[in-house]
Short mmCIF file of C-alpha atoms in Angstrom, two decimals:
data_model
loop_
_atom_site.label_atom_id
_atom_site.label_comp_id
_atom_site.label_asym_id
_atom_site.label_seq_id
_atom_site.Cartn_x
_atom_site.Cartn_y
_atom_site.Cartn_z
CA MET A 1 -2.08 -16.12 -29.80
CA SER A 2 -5.52 -16.56 -31.27
CA SER A 3 -7.17 -14.10 -28.91
CA LEU A 4 -5.89 -11.51 -26.48
CA PRO A 5 -7.36 -10.99 -23.01
CA ASP A 6 -9.84 -8.12 -22.81
CA PRO A 7 -8.90 -5.88 -19.86
CA ILE A 8 -12.51 -4.73 -19.49
CA GLU A 9 -13.95 -8.23 -19.22
CA LEU A 10 -11.17 -9.38 -16.92
CA THR A 11 -11.71 -6.39 -14.64
CA LYS A 12 -15.41 -7.27 -14.48
CA ALA A 13 -14.61 -10.87 -13.61
CA LEU A 14 -12.25 -9.79 -10.83
CA ILE A 15 -14.72 -7.26 -9.42
CA ALA A 16 -17.43 -9.95 -9.32
CA CYS A 17 -15.37 -11.86 -6.75
CA GLU A 18 -15.97 -10.58 -3.22
CA SER A 19 -12.41 -10.14 -2.02
CA VAL A 20 -12.54 -7.99 1.10
CA THR A 21 -9.14 -8.15 2.73
CA PRO A 22 -7.66 -10.68 3.25
CA ALA A 23 -8.68 -12.08 -0.14
CA ARG A 24 -8.60 -15.79 -0.87
CA GLY A 25 -10.01 -18.27 -3.35
CA PRO A 26 -12.26 -17.22 -6.25
CA VAL A 27 -10.54 -13.96 -7.19
CA PHE A 28 -7.23 -15.81 -7.43
CA ASP A 29 -8.94 -18.51 -9.51
CA VAL A 30 -9.97 -15.85 -12.04
CA LEU A 31 -6.48 -14.40 -12.27
CA GLU A 32 -4.81 -17.79 -12.58
CA ALA A 33 -7.22 -18.79 -15.36
CA ALA A 34 -6.29 -15.63 -17.27
CA LEU A 35 -2.54 -16.11 -16.85
CA ALA A 36 -2.16 -19.82 -17.62
CA PRO A 37 -3.03 -19.54 -21.35
CA LEU A 38 -0.37 -16.83 -21.69
CA GLY A 39 2.38 -19.21 -20.65
CA PHE A 40 2.78 -18.12 -17.03
CA ALA A 41 3.73 -20.66 -14.41
CA VAL A 42 1.41 -19.79 -11.52
CA GLU A 43 2.20 -20.59 -7.90
CA ARG A 44 -0.37 -19.90 -5.19
CA PHE A 45 0.28 -20.32 -1.49
CA VAL A 46 -1.24 -19.36 1.83
CA ALA A 47 0.94 -17.80 4.54
CA GLY A 48 0.49 -16.85 8.16
CA GLU A 49 -1.86 -17.52 11.02
CA VAL A 50 -4.38 -15.43 12.92
CA PRO A 51 -4.57 -12.58 13.75
CA ASP A 52 -2.73 -11.29 10.65
CA GLY A 53 -3.27 -14.38 8.48
CA PRO A 54 -3.89 -16.61 6.73
CA VAL A 55 -3.23 -14.72 3.49
CA GLU A 56 -3.29 -16.06 -0.07
CA ASN A 57 -0.60 -14.92 -2.48
CA LEU A 58 0.13 -15.55 -6.16
CA LEU A 59 3.45 -15.54 -7.98
CA ALA A 60 3.32 -15.92 -11.75
CA VAL A 61 6.43 -16.12 -13.91
CA ARG A 62 6.90 -16.43 -17.66
CA GLY A 63 10.27 -16.85 -19.32
CA GLY A 64 13.57 -17.78 -17.81
CA GLY A 65 16.21 -15.59 -19.33
CA GLY A 66 17.14 -12.07 -20.26
CA ARG A 67 15.98 -9.12 -18.24
CA HIS A 68 13.26 -9.55 -15.63
CA PHE A 69 10.40 -7.07 -15.27
CA ALA A 70 7.84 -7.48 -12.49
CA PHE A 71 4.38 -6.09 -11.94
CA ALA A 72 3.10 -6.03 -8.36
CA GLY A 73 -0.31 -5.47 -6.86
CA HIS A 74 -3.14 -6.76 -4.72
CA LEU A 75 -6.51 -8.41 -5.24
CA ASP A 76 -7.94 -7.59 -1.82
CA VAL A 77 -10.23 -4.60 -1.39
CA VAL A 78 -11.53 -2.53 1.49
CA PRO A 79 -15.05 -3.28 2.78
CA PRO A 80 -17.63 -1.78 0.39
CA GLY A 81 -19.85 -0.04 2.93
CA GLN A 82 -23.56 0.68 2.49
CA GLY A 83 -25.23 2.89 -0.13
CA TRP A 84 -23.92 1.72 -3.50
CA THR A 85 -26.08 2.57 -6.51
CA HIS A 86 -25.48 -0.98 -7.72
CA GLY A 87 -24.00 -3.91 -5.83
CA ALA A 88 -20.37 -3.33 -4.93
CA PHE A 89 -19.43 -6.72 -6.40
CA GLU A 90 -21.83 -6.53 -9.33
CA PRO A 91 -19.79 -4.83 -12.08
CA VAL A 92 -21.91 -2.38 -14.03
CA GLU A 93 -20.78 -0.58 -17.18
CA THR A 94 -22.63 2.64 -17.94
CA GLY A 95 -21.78 6.07 -19.31
CA GLY A 96 -18.25 5.05 -20.20
CA LEU A 97 -17.51 3.95 -16.64
CA LEU A 98 -17.16 0.55 -15.01
CA TYR A 99 -18.42 0.50 -11.43
CA GLY A 100 -17.46 -1.91 -8.66
CA ARG A 101 -15.29 -2.24 -5.58
CA GLY A 102 -11.69 -2.59 -6.72
CA ALA A 103 -12.26 -1.05 -10.16
CA VAL A 104 -9.36 1.36 -9.63
CA ASP A 105 -7.74 -0.05 -6.48
CA MET A 106 -6.55 -2.16 -8.06
CA LYS A 107 -8.22 -4.92 -10.03
CA GLY A 108 -8.35 -2.75 -13.15
CA ALA A 109 -4.58 -2.34 -13.15
CA ILE A 110 -4.04 -6.08 -12.69
CA ALA A 111 -6.35 -6.82 -15.62
CA ALA A 112 -4.49 -4.24 -17.72
CA PHE A 113 -1.15 -5.84 -16.98
CA VAL A 114 -2.42 -9.32 -17.90
CA ALA A 115 -3.71 -7.94 -21.19
CA ALA A 116 -0.43 -6.09 -21.73
CA ALA A 117 1.65 -9.21 -21.03
CA ALA A 118 -0.19 -11.00 -23.84
CA ARG A 119 1.31 -8.46 -26.26
CA VAL A 120 4.89 -8.96 -25.12
CA PRO A 121 6.70 -11.81 -26.93
CA VAL A 122 7.71 -14.66 -24.64
CA GLU A 123 11.26 -14.50 -25.94
CA ALA A 124 11.60 -10.84 -24.89
CA GLY A 125 12.60 -11.80 -21.35
CA THR A 126 11.13 -12.71 -17.98
CA LEU A 127 7.81 -11.26 -16.83
CA SER A 128 6.34 -11.82 -13.39
CA LEU A 129 3.30 -10.86 -11.35
CA ILE A 130 3.68 -10.46 -7.59
CA ILE A 131 0.10 -10.43 -6.31
CA THR A 132 -1.09 -10.52 -2.70
CA GLY A 133 -4.45 -10.81 -1.01
CA ASP A 134 -3.47 -8.56 1.88
CA GLU A 135 -2.35 -5.05 1.01
CA GLU A 136 -5.35 -3.27 2.47
CA GLY A 137 -4.96 -5.15 5.78
CA PRO A 138 -2.00 -5.74 8.11
CA ALA A 139 0.26 -6.65 5.13
CA VAL A 140 2.32 -8.99 7.30
CA PHE A 141 1.99 -12.20 5.27
CA GLY A 142 1.47 -10.67 1.84
CA THR A 143 4.16 -9.09 -0.31
CA ARG A 144 6.89 -9.85 2.23
CA ALA A 145 5.99 -13.55 2.06
CA LEU A 146 6.05 -13.34 -1.74
CA MET A 147 9.52 -11.79 -1.62
CA ALA A 148 10.72 -14.61 0.63
CA ARG A 149 9.33 -17.16 -1.82
CA MET A 150 11.07 -15.37 -4.70
CA ALA A 151 14.37 -15.43 -2.79
CA GLU A 152 13.99 -19.19 -2.31
CA ARG A 153 13.60 -19.57 -6.08
CA GLY A 154 16.41 -17.17 -6.94
CA LEU A 155 14.04 -14.71 -8.62
CA LYS A 156 15.15 -11.08 -8.58
CA PRO A 157 13.56 -8.59 -10.97
CA ASP A 158 15.63 -5.89 -12.62
CA ALA A 159 12.76 -3.45 -12.13
CA CYS A 160 9.23 -3.46 -10.74
CA LEU A 161 6.08 -1.42 -11.29
CA VAL A 162 3.34 -1.37 -8.65
CA GLY A 163 -0.07 -0.72 -10.20
CA GLU A 164 -1.50 1.49 -7.45
CA PRO A 165 -3.88 4.23 -8.64
CA THR A 166 -1.43 7.14 -8.71
CA SER A 167 -3.11 9.39 -11.28
CA VAL A 168 -4.95 12.40 -9.84
CA ASP A 169 -7.00 14.23 -12.47
CA ARG A 170 -6.11 12.41 -15.68
CA LEU A 171 -4.55 9.05 -16.42
CA GLY A 172 -0.81 9.54 -16.52
CA ASP A 173 -0.47 12.81 -14.63
CA MET A 174 1.50 11.34 -11.71
CA ILE A 175 4.06 8.61 -10.98
CA LYS A 176 5.11 7.73 -7.45
CA ILE A 177 8.85 7.33 -7.02
CA GLY A 178 8.79 7.01 -3.24
CA ARG A 179 6.58 6.91 -0.18
CA ARG A 180 6.88 8.04 3.42
CA GLY A 181 7.27 5.44 6.12
CA SER A 182 4.70 4.73 8.83
CA VAL A 183 4.93 3.85 12.51
CA ASN A 184 2.08 3.54 15.01
CA ILE A 185 2.83 3.74 18.72
CA TRP A 186 0.59 2.67 21.61
CA ILE A 187 1.18 4.35 25.00
CA ASP A 188 -0.25 2.95 28.25
CA VAL A 189 0.32 4.97 31.43
CA PRO A 190 -0.63 3.11 34.62
CA GLY A 191 -1.83 4.90 37.74
CA ARG A 192 -3.61 4.04 40.97
CA GLN A 193 -7.36 4.33 41.17
CA GLY A 194 -8.92 6.30 43.99
CA HIS A 195 -11.59 8.74 45.11
CA VAL A 196 -11.27 12.25 43.69
CA ALA A 197 -11.74 13.68 47.20
CA TYR A 198 -8.63 11.83 48.39
CA PRO A 199 -6.06 12.43 45.63
CA HIS A 200 -3.17 11.72 47.99
CA LEU A 201 -4.32 8.11 48.11
CA ALA A 202 -4.34 7.74 44.33
CA ASP A 203 -2.04 8.32 41.39
CA ASN A 204 -3.71 10.03 38.44
CA PRO A 205 -2.17 8.89 35.11
CA VAL A 206 -4.03 11.45 32.98
CA PRO A 207 -1.87 14.54 33.70
CA LYS A 208 1.27 12.53 33.00
CA LEU A 209 -0.07 11.36 29.65
CA VAL A 210 -1.33 14.84 28.76
CA ARG A 211 2.07 16.38 29.45
CA ALA A 212 3.77 13.71 27.36
CA LEU A 213 1.34 14.23 24.48
CA ALA A 214 1.80 18.01 24.63
CA ALA A 215 5.57 17.55 24.30
CA LEU A 216 5.10 15.16 21.39
CA ASP A 217 2.61 17.46 19.67
CA ALA A 218 5.16 20.29 19.81
CA LEU A 219 7.88 18.13 18.27
CA VAL A 220 9.19 19.22 14.85
CA LEU A 221 10.68 16.16 13.21
CA ASP A 222 12.13 17.87 10.13
CA GLU A 223 11.42 20.51 7.49
CA GLY A 224 11.06 18.08 4.61
CA THR A 225 13.51 17.18 1.86
CA ALA A 226 13.89 17.76 -1.86
CA TRP A 227 11.41 14.94 -2.58
CA PHE A 228 9.43 14.57 0.64
CA GLN A 229 7.09 16.74 2.66
CA PRO A 230 7.88 17.19 6.37
CA SER A 231 7.35 14.20 8.62
CA ASN A 232 4.30 14.52 10.86
CA LEU A 233 3.27 13.03 14.20
CA GLU A 234 -0.45 12.80 14.93
CA ILE A 235 -2.29 11.78 18.11
CA THR A 236 -4.93 9.39 16.81
CA GLU A 237 -6.56 8.01 19.96
CA LEU A 238 -6.97 8.94 23.61
CA GLU A 239 -8.66 6.58 26.06
CA VAL A 240 -9.35 6.65 29.77
CA GLY A 241 -12.54 4.60 29.96
CA ASN A 242 -13.69 6.08 33.23
CA PRO A 243 -17.51 6.15 33.57
CA ALA A 244 -17.51 7.62 37.08
CA THR A 245 -17.28 11.34 37.89
CA ASN A 246 -15.76 10.81 41.31
CA VAL A 247 -13.02 8.30 40.53
CA ILE A 248 -9.41 8.92 39.59
CA PRO A 249 -8.74 6.38 36.81
CA ALA A 250 -6.30 3.52 37.03
CA ARG A 251 -4.75 4.09 33.60
CA ALA A 252 -4.73 6.33 30.54
CA LYS A 253 -3.89 5.29 26.99
CA ALA A 254 -3.06 6.99 23.71
CA ARG A 255 -2.04 6.05 20.19
CA LEU A 256 0.22 7.97 17.82
CA SER A 257 0.79 7.71 14.09
CA ILE A 258 3.93 9.08 12.45
CA ARG A 259 4.39 9.40 8.69
CA PHE A 260 8.04 10.04 8.06
CA ASN A 261 10.38 10.80 5.18
CA ASP A 262 13.71 9.23 4.32
CA ARG A 263 15.58 11.23 6.94
CA HIS A 264 14.29 8.82 9.56
CA ARG A 265 13.91 5.16 10.44
CA GLY A 266 10.83 3.83 12.16
CA ASP A 267 12.61 2.25 15.11
CA ALA A 268 14.63 5.40 15.80
CA LEU A 269 11.46 7.49 15.85
CA ALA A 270 9.82 5.01 18.21
CA ASP A 271 12.82 5.28 20.55
CA ARG A 272 12.61 9.08 20.42
CA VAL A 273 8.93 9.01 21.31
CA ALA A 274 9.55 6.57 24.15
CA ALA A 275 12.25 8.80 25.65
CA ILE A 276 9.89 11.81 25.66
CA VAL A 277 7.02 9.85 27.17
CA ARG A 278 9.20 8.45 29.95
CA GLU A 279 10.31 11.96 30.93
CA HIS A 280 6.73 12.49 32.09
CA ALA A 281 5.62 8.92 32.82
CA PRO A 282 8.60 6.66 33.57
CA GLU A 283 6.35 3.66 34.17
CA ALA A 284 4.58 3.91 30.78
CA VAL A 285 4.32 0.84 28.55
CA ILE A 286 5.14 1.80 24.96
CA ILE A 287 4.53 -0.52 22.02
CA PRO A 288 5.59 0.60 18.52
CA ARG A 289 4.71 -1.04 15.22
CA VAL A 290 6.60 -0.01 12.09
CA SER A 291 4.39 -0.60 9.05
CA GLY A 292 7.11 0.30 6.59
CA GLU A 293 10.17 2.45 6.05
CA ALA A 294 10.35 5.43 3.74
CA PHE A 295 11.85 4.76 0.33
CA LEU A 296 12.91 6.74 -2.71
CA THR A 297 13.76 5.53 -6.19
CA PRO A 298 15.73 8.57 -7.37
CA PRO A 299 14.70 9.95 -10.76
CA GLY A 300 16.62 7.99 -13.35
CA ALA A 301 16.31 5.35 -16.01
CA LEU A 302 13.24 3.56 -14.63
CA SER A 303 11.13 6.67 -14.03
CA THR A 304 12.23 8.04 -17.41
CA LEU A 305 11.18 4.82 -19.14
CA VAL A 306 7.76 4.89 -17.49
CA ALA A 307 7.26 8.61 -18.12
CA ARG A 308 8.16 8.22 -21.78
CA ALA A 309 5.61 5.43 -22.24
CA ILE A 310 2.92 7.54 -20.57
CA GLU A 311 3.66 10.62 -22.63
CA GLN A 312 3.67 8.69 -25.90
CA ARG A 313 0.19 7.31 -25.21
CA THR A 314 -1.44 10.28 -23.45
CA GLY A 315 0.55 13.37 -24.37
CA ILE A 316 1.01 14.05 -20.65
CA ALA A 317 4.40 14.53 -18.99
CA PRO A 318 3.77 12.95 -15.57
CA GLU A 319 4.75 14.56 -12.30
CA LEU A 320 7.14 12.56 -10.12
CA SER A 321 5.80 12.46 -6.56
CA THR A 322 6.18 10.86 -3.13
CA THR A 323 2.84 12.01 -1.72
CA GLY A 324 0.07 9.85 -0.32
CA GLY A 325 -0.11 6.89 2.01
CA THR A 326 1.92 3.72 2.07
CA SER A 327 1.87 0.87 -0.43
CA ASP A 328 3.63 -2.45 -0.85
CA ALA A 329 6.31 -0.65 -2.83
CA ARG A 330 7.82 0.03 0.60
CA PHE A 331 8.76 -3.65 0.75
CA LEU A 332 9.61 -4.19 -2.91
CA SER A 333 12.05 -1.28 -2.89
CA ALA A 334 14.48 -3.57 -1.06
CA LEU A 335 14.35 -5.97 -4.00
CA CYS A 336 14.93 -3.72 -7.01
CA PRO A 337 14.17 -0.24 -8.37
CA VAL A 338 10.41 0.31 -8.10
CA VAL A 339 7.90 2.95 -9.16
CA GLU A 340 4.13 3.12 -8.92
CA PHE A 341 1.77 4.01 -11.71
CA GLY A 342 -1.91 3.31 -12.28
CA LEU A 343 -5.42 4.62 -12.70
CA VAL A 344 -7.09 7.82 -11.49
CA ASN A 345 -7.54 7.55 -7.74
CA ALA A 346 -10.51 9.90 -7.22
CA THR A 347 -12.99 7.14 -6.30
CA MET A 348 -10.78 4.57 -4.57
CA HIS A 349 -12.19 3.37 -1.23
CA LYS A 350 -15.39 5.34 -1.91
CA LEU A 351 -18.97 4.32 -2.63
CA ASP A 352 -19.56 3.74 -6.37
CA GLU A 353 -15.86 3.30 -7.11
CA ALA A 354 -15.48 3.50 -10.89
CA VAL A 355 -12.91 3.41 -13.67
CA ALA A 356 -13.18 4.97 -17.12
CA ILE A 357 -13.36 2.26 -19.78
CA ASP A 358 -11.06 4.24 -22.06
CA ASP A 359 -8.51 4.54 -19.25
CA LEU A 360 -8.35 0.76 -18.88
CA ARG A 361 -7.56 0.37 -22.55
CA VAL A 362 -4.94 3.13 -22.55
CA LEU A 363 -3.39 1.76 -19.37
CA THR A 364 -3.04 -1.61 -21.10
CA ASP A 365 -1.19 0.09 -23.96
CA ILE A 366 1.11 1.91 -21.53
CA TYR A 367 1.88 -1.22 -19.52
CA ALA A 368 2.68 -3.14 -22.71
CA ASP A 369 5.07 -0.39 -23.79
CA ILE A 370 6.72 -0.27 -20.36
CA ALA A 371 7.21 -4.04 -20.17
CA ALA A 372 8.64 -4.23 -23.69
CA ALA A 373 11.04 -1.36 -23.03
CA ALA A 374 12.09 -2.70 -19.62
CA LEU A 375 12.90 -6.10 -21.13
CA SER A 376 14.91 -4.61 -23.98
CA GLU A 377 18.59 -5.49 -23.91
CA SER A 378 19.36 -1.78 -24.23
CA SER A 379 17.24 -0.93 -21.19
CA ALA A 380 19.05 0.62 -18.26
CA ALA A 381 16.05 0.55 -15.93
CA THR A 382 18.12 -0.76 -13.04
CA ASP A 383 20.84 1.85 -13.30
CA GLN A 384 19.56 4.04 -10.51
#
């Protein structure tokens, strides 16, 4: 190729596109324009309807034989908020840093992979990018829709790397090999409104809900595992909405969030919560929503391959971890072995989000090494 993509300039171009979740349009135009000259066949499609859609997704594939290595990520970003030193979508390079919303989460990683792909010979095997515009939002019509499209086309990677910003203090100090699952549960306890002076003519839902929440708060789900911290249940909202001081309310509501390790399944936890609530409020309406199940890619060939590439470029032996929130790796883990590795996460979702210029260049080197090794005929990255 006469010229290789510059990860710095591509990151700037991606940042300049306002892509608050769900992202559509211009930011995908920029990525497609960068991939087409590298020989990728790019497919873009929109999935879903309101309230969780529509969502734009991009699937890019190069090559048609040999091993298949995939890179996954998202072009959508969280809302920038007020108080940026420079415009959130006006990339500014100063003091060795590149500022802008999405610099580390995760437009920089996507630019690094594009630049890395340009270094990998086409004949080495099959490379793909699985890119959604809805990871920061409901994530209903994003990566899962991409996986369905891949199944229709008979595309199944041997291994996948998600470019989430996993590094903590220095680029390369942490790889994610798993994530806890997440389930949110809405609880609605009906009562009968009445005057506080005549409680026998009313039915107060608040004590019932409070007793149920106390039982749930005392619940110990587990003590953790070899790779995961203990699962935790948190009460995240409590609502009565009663403006009057002399009225027993007609209903009381609460919301729970559970982050759970691989000893549990989301639906089983929801059933357990429902049983406890109904001991105290049999008439309660309980609505669970499982955002994703816990997953673990046990330490093995894939994590070793990634760790070796990191150490060769940085001198750092990365820690293998399952900490943090959820990511789309929770879906992709059903497709093939998957790990997460990317930039330093200190400024993600914050004002003046920024990436070190040097880190973008080193990340490009690491991604190129990982892709080349994963596509090698001697690679055993799927032998987990």
